[in-house]
PDB file of C-alpha atoms in Angstrom:
ATOM      1  CA  THR A  95      -5.069  12.105 -42.125  1.00 69.00           C
ATOM      2  CA  GLY A  96      -6.335  13.172 -45.504  1.00 83.00           C
ATOM      3  CA  VAL A  97      -5.889  16.447 -47.441  1.00 90.00           C
ATOM      4  CA  HIS A  98      -6.110  19.802 -45.660  1.00 90.00           C
ATOM      5  CA  GLU A  99      -6.010  23.327 -47.060  1.00 91.00           C
ATOM      6  CA  TYR A 100      -4.386  26.242 -45.266  1.00 90.00           C
ATOM      7  CA  ASP A 101      -3.928  29.922 -46.130  1.00 92.00           C
ATOM      8  CA  LEU A 102      -0.526  30.855 -47.492  1.00 94.00           C
ATOM      9  CA  GLY A 103       1.727  31.700 -44.580  1.00 93.00           C
ATOM     10  CA  GLU A 104      -0.629  30.195 -42.010  1.00 94.00           C
ATOM     11  CA  ASP A 105       1.009  28.640 -38.934  1.00 96.00           C
ATOM     12  CA  VAL A 106       0.018  25.000 -38.638  1.00 96.00           C
ATOM     13  CA  THR A 107       0.267  22.561 -35.738  1.00 96.00           C
ATOM     14  CA  ALA A 108      -0.235  18.945 -36.715  1.00 95.00           C
ATOM     15  CA  SER A 109      -0.531  16.222 -34.076  1.00 95.00           C
ATOM     16  CA  ILE A 110      -1.437  12.572 -33.741  1.00 95.00           C
ATOM     17  CA  SER A 111      -2.588  10.428 -30.815  1.00 95.00           C
ATOM     18  CA  SER A 112      -0.219   7.637 -29.815  1.00 96.00           C
ATOM     19  CA  PRO A 113      -0.314   4.792 -29.024  1.00 96.00           C
ATOM     20  CA  VAL A 114      -3.300   3.552 -30.992  1.00 97.00           C
ATOM     21  CA  TYR A 115      -4.724   0.256 -29.761  1.00 97.00           C
ATOM     22  CA  GLU A 116      -5.862  -2.170 -32.421  1.00 97.00           C
ATOM     23  CA  SER A 117      -6.820  -4.669 -29.690  1.00 97.00           C
ATOM     24  CA  ASP A 118      -5.933  -5.483 -26.092  1.00 96.00           C
ATOM     25  CA  ASP A 119      -2.662  -7.067 -27.214  1.00 97.00           C
ATOM     26  CA  ILE A 120      -1.721  -5.081 -30.362  1.00 98.00           C
ATOM     27  CA  ARG A 121      -0.858  -1.396 -30.428  1.00 97.00           C
ATOM     28  CA  HIS A 122       0.754   1.074 -32.834  1.00 97.00           C
ATOM     29  CA  VAL A 123       3.228   3.648 -31.548  1.00 97.00           C
ATOM     30  CA  CYS A 124       4.115   6.818 -33.446  1.00 97.00           C
ATOM     31  CA  LEU A 125       7.866   7.218 -33.834  1.00 96.00           C
ATOM     32  CA  GLY A 126       7.840  10.575 -35.611  1.00 96.00           C
ATOM     33  CA  TRP A 127       7.261  11.876 -39.120  1.00 96.00           C
ATOM     34  CA  ASP A 128       8.670  12.481 -42.583  1.00 97.00           C
ATOM     35  CA  GLY A 129       7.829  15.731 -44.353  1.00 97.00           C
ATOM     36  CA  THR A 130       8.120  17.582 -47.658  1.00 97.00           C
ATOM     37  CA  GLY A 131       7.554  21.190 -48.649  1.00 96.00           C
ATOM     38  CA  SER A 132       6.978  23.347 -45.574  1.00 96.00           C
ATOM     39  CA  VAL A 133       6.984  20.363 -43.211  1.00 96.00           C
ATOM     40  CA  PRO A 134      10.381  19.616 -41.628  1.00 95.00           C
ATOM     41  CA  THR A 135      11.996  16.696 -43.451  1.00 96.00           C
ATOM     42  CA  VAL A 136      12.107  14.434 -40.411  1.00 96.00           C
ATOM     43  CA  GLY A 137      11.250  14.591 -36.737  1.00 96.00           C
ATOM     44  CA  ASN A 138      10.399  12.700 -33.563  1.00 94.00           C
ATOM     45  CA  GLY A 139       7.304  12.836 -31.426  1.00 93.00           C
ATOM     46  CA  THR A 140       3.635  13.330 -32.184  1.00 96.00           C
ATOM     47  CA  VAL A 141       3.507  17.104 -32.807  1.00 96.00           C
ATOM     48  CA  VAL A 142       5.000  19.145 -35.669  1.00 96.00           C
ATOM     49  CA  ASN A 143       4.758  22.906 -36.248  1.00 96.00           C
ATOM     50  CA  PHE A 144       5.303  24.569 -39.609  1.00 96.00           C
ATOM     51  CA  ARG A 145       4.244  27.556 -41.753  1.00 96.00           C
ATOM     52  CA  ALA A 146       2.258  26.687 -44.872  1.00 95.00           C
ATOM     53  CA  ASP A 147       4.303  28.371 -47.601  1.00 94.00           C
ATOM     54  CA  GLU A 148       3.877  25.706 -50.303  1.00 95.00           C
ATOM     55  CA  ASP A 149       2.275  22.372 -51.056  1.00 94.00           C
ATOM     56  CA  SER A 150       3.484  19.954 -48.420  1.00 96.00           C
ATOM     57  CA  SER A 151       3.081  16.410 -47.152  1.00 96.00           C
ATOM     58  CA  LEU A 152       3.288  14.907 -43.689  1.00 96.00           C
ATOM     59  CA  THR A 153       3.695  11.160 -43.108  1.00 96.00           C
ATOM     60  CA  TRP A 154       3.510   9.729 -39.628  1.00 96.00           C
ATOM     61  CA  ASN A 155       5.800   6.751 -38.951  1.00 97.00           C
ATOM     62  CA  TRP A 156       4.484   3.893 -36.863  1.00 97.00           C
ATOM     63  CA  ARG A 157       5.818   0.859 -35.025  1.00 97.00           C
ATOM     64  CA  THR A 158       3.669  -2.144 -34.141  1.00 98.00           C
ATOM     65  CA  ASP A 159       3.999  -3.565 -30.627  1.00 97.00           C
ATOM     66  CA  TYR A 160       2.730  -6.925 -29.395  1.00 98.00           C
ATOM     67  CA  LEU A 161       1.928  -7.759 -25.800  1.00 96.00           C
ATOM     68  CA  LEU A 162       4.111 -10.421 -24.174  1.00 96.00           C
ATOM     69  CA  SER A 163       2.166 -11.680 -21.183  1.00 94.00           C
ATOM     70  CA  PHE A 164       2.945 -14.322 -18.586  1.00 93.00           C
ATOM     71  CA  VAL A 165       0.748 -17.029 -17.132  1.00 91.00           C
ATOM     72  CA  ASP A 166       0.852 -16.792 -13.344  1.00 86.00           C
ATOM     73  CA  ALA A 167       3.463 -19.341 -12.275  1.00 84.00           C
ATOM     74  CA  GLU A 168       3.220 -21.386  -9.101  1.00 90.00           C
ATOM     75  CA  ASN A 169       6.457 -22.166  -7.229  1.00 93.00           C
ATOM     76  CA  GLY A 170       8.619 -19.963  -9.458  1.00 94.00           C
ATOM     77  CA  THR A 171       8.884 -16.734 -11.438  1.00 92.00           C
ATOM     78  CA  ILE A 172       9.057 -15.829 -15.137  1.00 93.00           C
ATOM     79  CA  SER A 173      10.783 -12.655 -16.285  1.00 91.00           C
ATOM     80  CA  VAL A 174      12.023 -10.828 -19.375  1.00 91.00           C
ATOM     81  CA  GLU A 175      15.769 -10.202 -19.300  1.00 86.00           C
ATOM     82  CA  LYS A 176      17.221  -7.124 -20.979  1.00 80.00           C
ATOM     83  CA  GLY A 177      20.857  -6.508 -20.182  1.00 70.00           C
ATOM     84  CA  GLN A 178      21.212  -6.081 -16.439  1.00 65.00           C
ATOM     85  CA  PHE A 179      17.474  -5.673 -15.918  1.00 67.00           C
ATOM     86  CA  SER A 180      14.608  -8.139 -15.606  1.00 70.00           C
ATOM     87  CA  PHE A 181      10.858  -7.580 -15.711  1.00 75.00           C
ATOM     88  CA  ALA A 182       8.487 -10.082 -14.139  1.00 80.00           C
ATOM     89  CA  PHE A 183       5.345  -8.544 -15.601  1.00 85.00           C
ATOM     90  CA  ASP A 184       3.558  -8.172 -18.949  1.00 91.00           C
ATOM     91  CA  THR A 185       5.467  -5.970 -21.413  1.00 92.00           C
ATOM     92  CA  TRP A 186       4.960  -4.489 -24.870  1.00 95.00           C
ATOM     93  CA  GLN A 187       7.562  -5.686 -27.360  1.00 95.00           C
ATOM     94  CA  PRO A 188       8.293  -4.321 -30.863  1.00 96.00           C
ATOM     95  CA  ASP A 189       7.309  -6.394 -33.875  1.00 97.00           C
ATOM     96  CA  GLY A 190      10.299  -8.442 -35.053  1.00 96.00           C
ATOM     97  CA  SER A 191      12.177  -8.327 -31.755  1.00 96.00           C
ATOM     98  CA  ASN A 192      13.533 -11.422 -30.008  1.00 96.00           C
ATOM     99  CA  VAL A 193      12.935 -11.475 -26.283  1.00 95.00           C
ATOM    100  CA  ARG A 194      14.846 -13.571 -23.751  1.00 94.00           C
ATOM    101  CA  VAL A 195      12.630 -14.998 -21.016  1.00 95.00           C
ATOM    102  CA  VAL A 196      13.947 -16.872 -17.968  1.00 94.00           C
ATOM    103  CA  ALA A 197      12.095 -19.133 -15.519  1.00 95.00           C
ATOM    104  CA  LEU A 198      13.502 -19.367 -11.985  1.00 93.00           C
ATOM    105  CA  PRO A 199      12.137 -21.907  -9.472  1.00 94.00           C
ATOM    106  CA  ASP A 200      11.483 -21.171  -5.815  1.00 93.00           C
ATOM    107  CA  ASP A 201      13.567 -22.962  -3.192  1.00 90.00           C
ATOM    108  CA  GLY A 202      12.777 -26.666  -3.145  1.00 88.00           C
ATOM    109  CA  TYR A 203      11.451 -26.688  -6.713  1.00 93.00           C
ATOM    110  CA  LYS A 204      12.926 -27.114 -10.183  1.00 93.00           C
ATOM    111  CA  PHE A 205      11.966 -25.938 -13.659  1.00 95.00           C
ATOM    112  CA  ASP A 206       9.924 -28.530 -15.574  1.00 94.00           C
ATOM    113  CA  GLY A 207       8.980 -26.962 -18.923  1.00 96.00           C
ATOM    114  CA  TRP A 208       7.481 -24.114 -20.957  1.00 97.00           C
ATOM    115  CA  THR A 209       3.812 -23.680 -21.820  1.00 95.00           C
ATOM    116  CA  GLY A 210       1.746 -21.259 -23.872  1.00 95.00           C
ATOM    117  CA  ASP A 211       2.506 -19.687 -27.266  1.00 96.00           C
ATOM    118  CA  THR A 212       5.926 -21.269 -27.732  1.00 96.00           C
ATOM    119  CA  ASP A 213       5.684 -21.994 -31.485  1.00 95.00           C
ATOM    120  CA  GLY A 214       8.795 -20.687 -33.247  1.00 96.00           C
ATOM    121  CA  CYS A 215      10.597 -20.100 -29.959  1.00 97.00           C
ATOM    122  CA  THR A 216      14.118 -21.297 -29.168  1.00 97.00           C
ATOM    123  CA  VAL A 217      14.266 -23.244 -25.907  1.00 96.00           C
ATOM    124  CA  ASN A 218      17.453 -23.723 -23.896  1.00 96.00           C
ATOM    125  CA  GLY A 219      16.516 -25.269 -20.565  1.00 95.00           C
ATOM    126  CA  ASN A 220      14.924 -22.643 -18.334  1.00 95.00           C
ATOM    127  CA  THR A 221      15.594 -19.923 -20.943  1.00 96.00           C
ATOM    128  CA  ILE A 222      13.398 -19.305 -23.985  1.00 96.00           C
ATOM    129  CA  THR A 223      13.938 -16.808 -26.806  1.00 96.00           C
ATOM    130  CA  VAL A 224      10.585 -15.500 -28.009  1.00 97.00           C
ATOM    131  CA  PRO A 225      10.220 -13.980 -31.515  1.00 97.00           C
ATOM    132  CA  MET A 226       7.620 -11.222 -31.288  1.00 97.00           C
ATOM    133  CA  SER A 227       5.789 -11.766 -34.564  1.00 96.00           C
ATOM    134  CA  LYS A 228       2.434 -11.751 -32.780  1.00 97.00           C
ATOM    135  CA  PRO A 229       1.002 -11.363 -29.278  1.00 97.00           C
ATOM    136  CA  ARG A 230       2.208 -14.176 -27.034  1.00 96.00           C
ATOM    137  CA  GLN A 231       1.410 -15.598 -23.637  1.00 96.00           C
ATOM    138  CA  ILE A 232       4.179 -17.655 -22.059  1.00 96.00           C
ATOM    139  CA  GLY A 233       4.029 -19.889 -19.001  1.00 95.00           C
ATOM    140  CA  ALA A 234       6.344 -22.217 -17.103  1.00 95.00           C
ATOM    141  CA  THR A 235       5.811 -25.167 -14.796  1.00 95.00           C
ATOM    142  CA  PHE A 236       7.813 -26.024 -11.696  1.00 95.00           C
ATOM    143  CA  VAL A 237       7.851 -29.281  -9.733  1.00 94.00           C
ATOM    144  CA  LEU A 238       9.226 -30.378  -6.384  1.00 91.00           C
ATOM    145  CA  ASP A 239      12.958 -30.962  -6.547  1.00 87.00           C
ATOM    146  CA  VAL A 240      13.006 -34.406  -4.950  1.00 83.00           C
ATOM    147  CA  GLN A 241      16.468 -35.913  -5.122  1.00 83.00           C
ATOM    148  CA  GLU A 242      17.044 -39.647  -5.163  1.00 90.00           C
ATOM    149  CA  GLN A 243      18.773 -40.987  -2.079  1.00 94.00           C
ATOM    150  CA  VAL A 244      21.989 -42.968  -2.255  1.00 96.00           C
ATOM    151  CA  ALA A 245      21.564 -46.605  -1.231  1.00 97.00           C
ATOM    152  CA  THR A 246      22.608 -47.465   2.313  1.00 97.00           C
ATOM    153  CA  PRO A 247      26.087 -49.047   2.363  1.00 97.00           C
ATOM    154  CA  VAL A 248      26.385 -52.749   3.110  1.00 98.00           C
ATOM    155  CA  ILE A 249      29.040 -53.737   5.630  1.00 97.00           C
ATOM    156  CA  THR A 250      30.399 -57.281   5.538  1.00 97.00           C
ATOM    157  CA  PRO A 251      30.532 -59.209   7.880  1.00 97.00           C
ATOM    158  CA  ALA A 252      26.997 -58.268   8.928  1.00 96.00           C
ATOM    159  CA  ASP A 253      25.950 -56.667  12.189  1.00 96.00           C
ATOM    160  CA  GLY A 254      26.245 -59.100  15.091  1.00 96.00           C
ATOM    161  CA  SER A 255      29.014 -61.160  13.507  1.00 97.00           C
ATOM    162  CA  THR A 256      31.877 -62.518  15.575  1.00 96.00           C
ATOM    163  CA  PHE A 257      35.404 -63.659  14.910  1.00 96.00           C
ATOM    164  CA  ASP A 258      37.904 -65.614  17.000  1.00 94.00           C
ATOM    165  CA  THR A 259      41.022 -65.171  14.884  1.00 94.00           C
ATOM    166  CA  ASP A 260      43.721 -62.516  15.139  1.00 94.00           C
ATOM    167  CA  SER A 261      41.886 -60.208  12.720  1.00 96.00           C
ATOM    168  CA  CYS A 262      38.759 -59.854  10.590  1.00 97.00           C
ATOM    169  CA  THR A 263      38.597 -58.340   7.110  1.00 97.00           C
ATOM    170  CA  VAL A 264      35.758 -55.847   6.544  1.00 97.00           C
ATOM    171  CA  THR A 265      34.378 -54.771   3.173  1.00 98.00           C
ATOM    172  CA  ILE A 266      31.837 -52.028   2.442  1.00 98.00           C
ATOM    173  CA  THR A 267      29.806 -51.756  -0.766  1.00 97.00           C
ATOM    174  CA  CYS A 268      27.052 -49.505  -2.125  1.00 97.00           C
ATOM    175  CA  ALA A 269      24.439 -50.360  -4.735  1.00 97.00           C
ATOM    176  CA  THR A 270      24.384 -46.803  -6.107  1.00 96.00           C
ATOM    177  CA  GLU A 271      26.837 -46.659  -8.994  1.00 95.00           C
ATOM    178  CA  GLY A 272      29.433 -43.933  -8.638  1.00 95.00           C
ATOM    179  CA  ALA A 273      28.749 -43.320  -4.952  1.00 96.00           C
ATOM    180  CA  THR A 274      31.629 -42.581  -2.566  1.00 96.00           C
ATOM    181  CA  ILE A 275      31.657 -44.350   0.809  1.00 97.00           C
ATOM    182  CA  TYR A 276      32.934 -42.852   4.053  1.00 97.00           C
ATOM    183  CA  TYR A 277      33.289 -44.840   7.275  1.00 96.00           C
ATOM    184  CA  SER A 278      34.446 -44.772  10.869  1.00 95.00           C
ATOM    185  CA  THR A 279      35.570 -47.464  13.303  1.00 94.00           C
ATOM    186  CA  ASN A 280      35.319 -45.561  16.586  1.00 90.00           C
ATOM    187  CA  GLY A 281      31.539 -45.378  16.901  1.00 84.00           C
ATOM    188  CA  SER A 282      31.283 -41.784  15.646  1.00 88.00           C
ATOM    189  CA  SER A 283      29.316 -40.747  12.578  1.00 88.00           C
ATOM    190  CA  PRO A 284      31.556 -40.692   9.497  1.00 90.00           C
ATOM    191  CA  ARG A 285      31.972 -37.386   7.686  1.00 83.00           C
ATOM    192  CA  PRO A 286      32.568 -36.918   3.946  1.00 81.00           C
ATOM    193  CA  LYS A 287      36.252 -36.106   4.300  1.00 83.00           C
ATOM    194  CA  ASP A 288      39.214 -37.772   2.665  1.00 80.00           C
ATOM    195  CA  GLN A 289      40.510 -39.313   5.907  1.00 79.00           C
ATOM    196  CA  PHE A 290      37.248 -41.266   6.249  1.00 88.00           C
ATOM    197  CA  LYS A 291      37.007 -42.364   2.624  1.00 94.00           C
ATOM    198  CA  TYR A 292      36.645 -46.088   1.969  1.00 96.00           C
ATOM    199  CA  THR A 293      38.963 -47.308  -0.786  1.00 95.00           C
ATOM    200  CA  GLN A 294      39.648 -50.973   0.001  1.00 96.00           C
ATOM    201  CA  PRO A 295      38.882 -53.708   2.540  1.00 97.00           C
ATOM    202  CA  PHE A 296      40.467 -53.228   5.961  1.00 96.00           C
ATOM    203  CA  ALA A 297      41.209 -55.399   8.982  1.00 97.00           C
ATOM    204  CA  ILE A 298      40.014 -55.079  12.573  1.00 96.00           C
ATOM    205  CA  THR A 299      41.632 -56.854  15.485  1.00 96.00           C
ATOM    206  CA  GLY A 300      39.072 -56.357  18.227  1.00 96.00           C
ATOM    207  CA  THR A 301      35.400 -55.688  18.838  1.00 96.00           C
ATOM    208  CA  THR A 302      34.539 -52.748  16.567  1.00 96.00           C
ATOM    209  CA  THR A 303      31.549 -50.555  15.763  1.00 96.00           C
ATOM    210  CA  ILE A 304      31.690 -49.624  12.080  1.00 96.00           C
ATOM    211  CA  MET A 305      29.539 -46.851  10.662  1.00 96.00           C
ATOM    212  CA  ALA A 306      29.311 -45.957   6.955  1.00 96.00           C
ATOM    213  CA  VAL A 307      27.508 -43.477   4.685  1.00 96.00           C
ATOM    214  CA  ALA A 308      27.595 -42.992   0.922  1.00 96.00           C
ATOM    215  CA  VAL A 309      27.286 -39.762  -1.111  1.00 95.00           C
ATOM    216  CA  LYS A 310      26.932 -38.804  -4.753  1.00 94.00           C
ATOM    217  CA  ASP A 311      26.457 -35.470  -6.519  1.00 91.00           C
ATOM    218  CA  GLY A 312      22.803 -34.788  -7.279  1.00 84.00           C
ATOM    219  CA  PHE A 313      21.642 -37.312  -4.661  1.00 91.00           C
ATOM    220  CA  THR A 314      20.820 -37.003  -0.992  1.00 91.00           C
ATOM    221  CA  GLN A 315      23.182 -38.735   1.395  1.00 94.00           C
ATOM    222  CA  SER A 316      22.452 -42.346   2.289  1.00 95.00           C
ATOM    223  CA  GLU A 317      21.225 -43.568   5.617  1.00 95.00           C
ATOM    224  CA  VAL A 318      23.969 -44.499   8.077  1.00 95.00           C
ATOM    225  CA  ALA A 319      24.850 -48.184   8.182  1.00 96.00           C
ATOM    226  CA  ILE A 320      25.927 -49.458  11.615  1.00 96.00           C
ATOM    227  CA  THR A 321      27.565 -52.801  12.211  1.00 97.00           C
ATOM    228  CA  VAL A 322      29.078 -54.195  15.398  1.00 97.00           C
ATOM    229  CA  ILE A 323      31.557 -57.009  14.927  1.00 97.00           C
ATOM    230  CA  THR A 324      32.667 -58.750  18.117  1.00 97.00           C
ATOM    231  CA  LYS A 325      35.903 -60.570  18.810  1.00 96.00           C
ATOM    232  CA  VAL A 326      35.390 -63.662  20.911  1.00 94.00           C
ATOM    233  CA  ASP A 327      37.767 -66.073  22.527  1.00 90.00           C
ATOM    234  CA  PRO A 328      38.722 -69.016  20.375  1.00 87.00           C
ATOM    235  CA  PRO A 329      37.309 -72.379  21.469  1.00 84.00           C
ATOM    236  CA  PRO A 330      39.538 -74.426  23.771  1.00 83.00           C
ATOM    237  CA  PRO A 331      41.648 -77.067  22.130  1.00 79.00           C
ATOM    238  CA  THR A 332      40.151 -80.494  21.857  1.00 75.00           C
ATOM    239  CA  LEU A 333      41.993 -83.283  23.686  1.00 72.00           C
ATOM    240  CA  THR A 334      42.207 -86.594  21.930  1.00 66.00           C
TER     241      THR A 334
END
């Protein structure tokens, strides 16, 4: 920097150190130069060679970078996404850039929220767009992904009931709204397939073991309900 004098026709090599660190999280990177007179008009890098044949000027061009750092995340990872690549470590980002950061939970966990220097950021679930107008430290929290369980189906008549008529009507309900019930009448565990789906009350004509489960997206499957309904002989007629 400053003014330098050289002999006419002298060969000159001008150079600059780059990057220059203003602090631990701010640096300045030389992108090249602009020149007049004997200095080439424009160039890249940190070194320029020229012959001093006339009054000249050399201006170094700089870019400011800010450090984007991540808080160590438990039960998940945070990474910068650029095209097909991702970087799960601290990176230098140019001033004015917008950086896409994604939080991915480990198995058995789910994303819970962003922490850190999120002012001015655009949040879309587990993705955050970070404007690099200053150094930033970004973190994410993850929590156990505990799904609610579907309520156990209720079979009516209840377990242990009897009937002495030709048939008995059985109904199955579930307290979880929107749950789908599957059942069996042969003592085997019902499977969530269409042929086992409960859609309306049904009749049994003999002693039957009924098993039922209920499922719903986003929930864990219910416990299995088991009911045995027994057919008994009708009472003898009463003589009068």
